Amino acid sequence: SQQGEEDPQALSIQEGENATMNCSYKTSINNLQWYRQNSGRGLVHLILIRSNEREKHSGRLRVTLDTSKKSSSLLITASRAADTASYFCATVMDSNYQLIWGAGTKLIIKP
Amino acid sequence: GAVVSQHPSRVICKSGTSVKIECRSLDFQATTMFWYRQFPKQSLMLMATSNEGSKATYEQGVEKDKFLINHASLTLSTLTVTSAHPEDSSFYICSARGGRGWNQPQHFGDGTRLSIL
């Protein structure tokens, strides 16, 4: 599968700060999804943004999508130690339901 | 809601053993299930997609005779790693998707860590 790219690969910030992760992709999409993975566990779906949407919120999460730049960002506000995890973006194309995964960002929140 | 149960969570066995991993959707009907493999510090690699009642579709480079997938019901898919060898050691994750709309997220099991000695 063709993978997107995420940056940064790793991010370490203090508790209470905001964390921003970026995702770029290569093809036109139907939607883009963000997932979280705690170490050694499965993935948890966080938020889905459709190609005709530009911004979406869920609690402390804010996702933006810029289809002209083929990029998305995930912002976690007021970070907590429990937010420490790897975060992956995944895109869905119009032609099938498969998820095309980014490489992930490892986020560490220091207490 | 949307819970996916994957068992076992960890397997350690000798080379040559066949290992079966189960993936169950507990509170929804999974029309499609996906099997992934994840290497340390890397993203997920899709191995195969299975639809209930039909043969799985394998990704390029994945041996279907090595990784047998059965999706016999709308709530259960199994992955059998046949005659496993040390190079098959990895973290295997399943996911399930209910419905056929574009905006259906995938719901993931907790993964199986397979170690072949």
Short mmCIF file of C-alpha atoms in Angstrom, two decimals:
data_model
loop_
_atom_site.label_atom_id
_atom_site.label_comp_id
_atom_site.label_asym_id
_atom_site.label_seq_id
_atom_site.Cartn_x
_atom_site.Cartn_y
_atom_site.Cartn_z
CA SER A 1 0.00 0.00 0.00
CA GLN A 2 1.16 3.52 -0.67
CA GLN A 3 1.74 5.29 2.58
CA GLY A 4 1.38 8.91 3.44
CA GLU A 5 3.90 10.77 5.48
CA GLU A 6 3.58 12.18 8.93
CA ASP A 7 5.69 14.68 10.72
CA PRO A 8 7.19 14.93 13.12
CA GLN A 9 8.17 11.28 13.57
CA ALA A 10 8.46 11.94 17.29
CA LEU A 11 7.28 14.78 19.48
CA SER A 12 8.01 15.34 23.17
CA ILE A 13 6.28 18.17 25.02
CA GLN A 14 5.35 19.20 28.54
CA GLU A 15 1.96 18.40 29.96
CA GLY A 16 -0.43 21.23 29.34
CA GLU A 17 1.12 22.28 26.04
CA ASN A 18 -0.55 21.79 22.68
CA ALA A 19 0.65 19.06 20.34
CA THR A 20 0.38 19.36 16.57
CA MET A 21 0.97 16.50 14.16
CA ASN A 22 0.85 16.71 10.39
CA CYS A 23 -0.02 14.22 7.70
CA SER A 24 0.46 14.45 3.95
CA TYR A 25 -0.90 12.11 1.33
CA LYS A 26 -0.52 11.58 -2.39
CA THR A 27 -3.87 10.79 -4.01
CA SER A 28 -7.34 12.32 -3.96
CA ILE A 29 -9.38 10.98 -1.06
CA ASN A 30 -12.91 10.37 0.16
CA ASN A 31 -12.01 10.93 3.81
CA LEU A 32 -9.09 11.03 6.21
CA GLN A 33 -9.03 9.42 9.63
CA TRP A 34 -6.84 9.76 12.69
CA TYR A 35 -6.12 6.87 15.00
CA ARG A 36 -4.25 6.48 18.25
CA GLN A 37 -2.20 3.48 19.34
CA ASN A 38 -0.96 2.92 22.85
CA SER A 39 2.23 0.89 23.05
CA GLY A 40 1.61 -2.77 22.28
CA ARG A 41 -2.11 -2.30 21.75
CA GLY A 42 -4.56 -2.00 18.89
CA LEU A 43 -5.65 1.26 17.35
CA VAL A 44 -8.46 3.51 18.49
CA HIS A 45 -10.39 5.62 16.01
CA LEU A 46 -10.28 9.30 16.98
CA ILE A 47 -11.87 11.35 14.26
CA LEU A 48 -12.90 11.20 10.61
CA ILE A 49 -12.95 14.20 8.30
CA ARG A 50 -14.56 14.06 4.88
CA SER A 51 -12.90 15.52 1.80
CA ASN A 52 -15.47 18.34 1.67
CA GLU A 53 -14.80 19.35 5.27
CA ARG A 54 -12.03 21.69 6.34
CA GLU A 55 -12.08 21.41 10.12
CA LYS A 56 -13.52 19.14 12.74
CA HIS A 57 -13.49 19.12 16.53
CA SER A 58 -13.89 16.40 19.12
CA GLY A 59 -13.19 17.35 22.72
CA ARG A 60 -9.56 18.44 22.90
CA LEU A 61 -8.91 17.29 19.35
CA ARG A 62 -8.98 19.54 16.33
CA VAL A 63 -8.40 18.20 12.84
CA THR A 64 -7.92 20.27 9.71
CA LEU A 65 -7.86 19.13 6.12
CA ASP A 66 -6.43 20.99 3.13
CA THR A 67 -7.18 18.98 0.02
CA SER A 68 -5.34 21.46 -2.21
CA LYS A 69 -2.14 20.72 -0.31
CA LYS A 70 -3.09 17.11 0.36
CA SER A 71 -2.40 17.55 4.03
CA SER A 72 -4.08 17.29 7.41
CA SER A 73 -3.16 18.25 10.93
CA LEU A 74 -4.18 16.92 14.32
CA LEU A 75 -4.04 19.32 17.25
CA ILE A 76 -4.33 18.08 20.81
CA THR A 77 -4.89 20.96 23.19
CA ALA A 78 -3.94 21.03 26.86
CA SER A 79 -2.07 17.74 26.56
CA ARG A 80 -2.09 15.20 29.36
CA ALA A 81 0.35 12.43 30.25
CA ALA A 82 -2.33 9.94 29.19
CA ASP A 83 -2.14 11.33 25.63
CA THR A 84 1.26 9.64 25.27
CA ALA A 85 0.83 7.28 22.31
CA SER A 86 1.51 6.93 18.60
CA TYR A 87 -0.87 8.74 16.30
CA PHE A 88 -1.57 7.61 12.75
CA CYS A 89 -3.43 9.22 9.91
CA ALA A 90 -5.10 7.07 7.28
CA THR A 91 -6.83 8.00 4.06
CA VAL A 92 -9.67 6.35 2.20
CA MET A 93 -9.85 6.75 -1.55
CA ASP A 94 -13.04 6.84 -3.57
CA SER A 95 -12.20 3.57 -5.29
CA ASN A 96 -12.12 1.27 -2.27
CA TYR A 97 -12.55 1.12 1.48
CA GLN A 98 -8.97 0.32 2.39
CA LEU A 99 -7.09 2.59 4.74
CA ILE A 100 -3.78 3.93 3.46
CA TRP A 101 -1.66 4.55 6.53
CA GLY A 102 0.82 7.24 7.41
CA ALA A 103 4.03 6.36 9.20
CA GLY A 104 2.81 7.71 12.52
CA THR A 105 3.97 10.24 15.09
CA LYS A 106 5.16 9.07 18.48
CA LEU A 107 3.94 11.60 21.04
CA ILE A 108 5.41 11.75 24.53
CA ILE A 109 3.83 14.02 27.13
CA LYS A 110 6.18 14.75 30.00
CA PRO A 111 4.45 15.25 33.36
CA GLY B 1 -19.97 0.20 21.27
CA ALA B 2 -18.02 -1.26 18.32
CA VAL B 3 -15.81 -3.63 20.27
CA VAL B 4 -13.44 -6.02 18.53
CA SER B 5 -11.93 -8.83 20.51
CA GLN B 6 -8.71 -10.47 19.34
CA HIS B 7 -7.26 -13.63 20.86
CA PRO B 8 -4.75 -14.68 21.92
CA SER B 9 -2.90 -11.52 22.91
CA ARG B 10 0.45 -13.27 22.96
CA VAL B 11 1.79 -16.50 21.54
CA ILE B 12 5.22 -18.01 22.00
CA CYS B 13 5.83 -21.26 20.19
CA LYS B 14 8.39 -23.39 18.43
CA SER B 15 9.29 -23.12 14.78
CA GLY B 16 7.03 -25.25 12.59
CA THR B 17 3.92 -24.76 14.71
CA SER B 18 0.74 -23.40 13.17
CA VAL B 19 -0.91 -20.59 15.09
CA LYS B 20 -4.54 -19.47 14.85
CA ILE B 21 -5.60 -15.95 15.78
CA GLU B 22 -9.26 -15.08 16.23
CA CYS B 23 -10.91 -11.73 15.63
CA ARG B 24 -14.49 -11.21 16.79
CA SER B 25 -16.78 -8.23 16.51
CA LEU B 26 -18.75 -8.33 19.74
CA ASP B 27 -21.56 -5.87 19.24
CA PHE B 28 -21.85 -5.31 15.52
CA GLN B 29 -21.81 -7.26 12.30
CA ALA B 30 -18.54 -6.90 10.46
CA THR B 31 -19.07 -7.03 6.73
CA THR B 32 -15.35 -6.61 6.19
CA MET B 33 -12.39 -7.55 8.33
CA PHE B 34 -8.78 -6.60 7.79
CA TRP B 35 -5.59 -8.26 8.94
CA TYR B 36 -2.48 -6.18 9.50
CA ARG B 37 1.08 -6.85 10.45
CA GLN B 38 3.12 -4.27 12.33
CA PHE B 39 6.87 -4.27 12.79
CA PRO B 40 8.45 -2.41 15.71
CA LYS B 41 8.18 1.36 15.42
CA GLN B 42 6.51 1.11 12.05
CA SER B 43 3.08 1.69 10.64
CA LEU B 44 0.55 -1.00 9.83
CA MET B 45 1.02 -3.18 6.78
CA LEU B 46 -2.21 -4.53 5.34
CA MET B 47 -1.98 -8.26 4.74
CA ALA B 48 -5.45 -9.10 3.54
CA THR B 49 -9.06 -8.03 3.40
CA SER B 50 -11.82 -10.53 4.03
CA ASN B 51 -15.52 -10.27 3.39
CA GLU B 52 -17.89 -12.65 5.09
CA GLY B 53 -18.54 -15.74 3.04
CA SER B 54 -15.98 -15.05 0.36
CA LYS B 55 -12.28 -15.61 -0.17
CA ALA B 56 -9.88 -13.12 1.30
CA THR B 57 -8.07 -10.66 -0.93
CA TYR B 58 -4.36 -10.71 -0.19
CA GLU B 59 -1.97 -7.84 -0.69
CA GLN B 60 0.96 -8.25 -3.01
CA GLY B 61 3.77 -10.20 -1.42
CA VAL B 62 1.60 -11.91 1.20
CA GLU B 63 1.51 -15.69 0.78
CA LYS B 64 -2.06 -16.92 1.00
CA ASP B 65 -0.95 -20.47 1.72
CA LYS B 66 1.15 -19.21 4.60
CA PHE B 67 -1.46 -16.91 6.09
CA LEU B 68 -4.83 -18.63 5.90
CA ILE B 69 -7.82 -16.40 6.49
CA ASN B 70 -11.33 -17.60 7.17
CA HIS B 71 -14.29 -15.25 7.57
CA ALA B 72 -17.05 -17.73 8.20
CA SER B 73 -19.54 -15.41 9.89
CA LEU B 74 -20.32 -11.73 10.24
CA THR B 75 -18.67 -11.68 13.66
CA LEU B 76 -15.62 -13.91 13.30
CA SER B 77 -12.52 -13.99 11.18
CA THR B 78 -9.46 -16.14 11.81
CA LEU B 79 -5.87 -15.87 10.66
CA THR B 80 -3.78 -19.03 10.75
CA VAL B 81 -0.04 -18.70 10.38
CA THR B 82 0.94 -22.10 9.05
CA SER B 83 4.29 -23.70 9.88
CA ALA B 84 5.47 -20.51 11.51
CA HIS B 85 9.16 -19.60 11.44
CA PRO B 86 11.12 -16.94 13.34
CA GLU B 87 10.71 -14.45 10.50
CA ASP B 88 6.94 -14.61 11.08
CA SER B 89 7.41 -13.15 14.54
CA SER B 90 5.52 -9.88 14.60
CA PHE B 91 2.53 -7.99 15.96
CA TYR B 92 -0.65 -8.97 14.13
CA ILE B 93 -3.73 -6.75 14.38
CA CYS B 94 -7.22 -7.28 13.04
CA SER B 95 -9.87 -4.70 12.41
CA ALA B 96 -13.52 -4.86 11.52
CA ARG B 97 -15.79 -2.60 9.61
CA GLY B 98 -19.56 -2.61 9.80
CA GLY B 99 -21.62 -1.37 6.88
CA ARG B 100 -20.40 -0.35 3.43
CA GLY B 101 -20.49 3.42 3.59
CA TRP B 102 -17.36 5.43 2.91
CA ASN B 103 -17.45 6.95 6.35
CA GLN B 104 -17.36 3.78 8.41
CA PRO B 105 -14.24 3.71 10.59
CA GLN B 106 -12.35 0.53 11.31
CA HIS B 107 -12.50 -0.88 14.82
CA PHE B 108 -9.37 -2.65 15.97
CA GLY B 109 -8.57 -5.60 18.16
CA ASP B 110 -5.78 -5.28 20.71
CA GLY B 111 -3.36 -7.25 18.59
CA THR B 112 -1.48 -10.52 18.95
CA ARG B 113 2.22 -10.59 19.58
CA LEU B 114 3.61 -13.70 17.94
CA SER B 115 7.07 -14.93 18.88
CA ILE B 116 8.47 -17.95 17.09
CA LEU B 117 11.49 -19.56 18.72
#
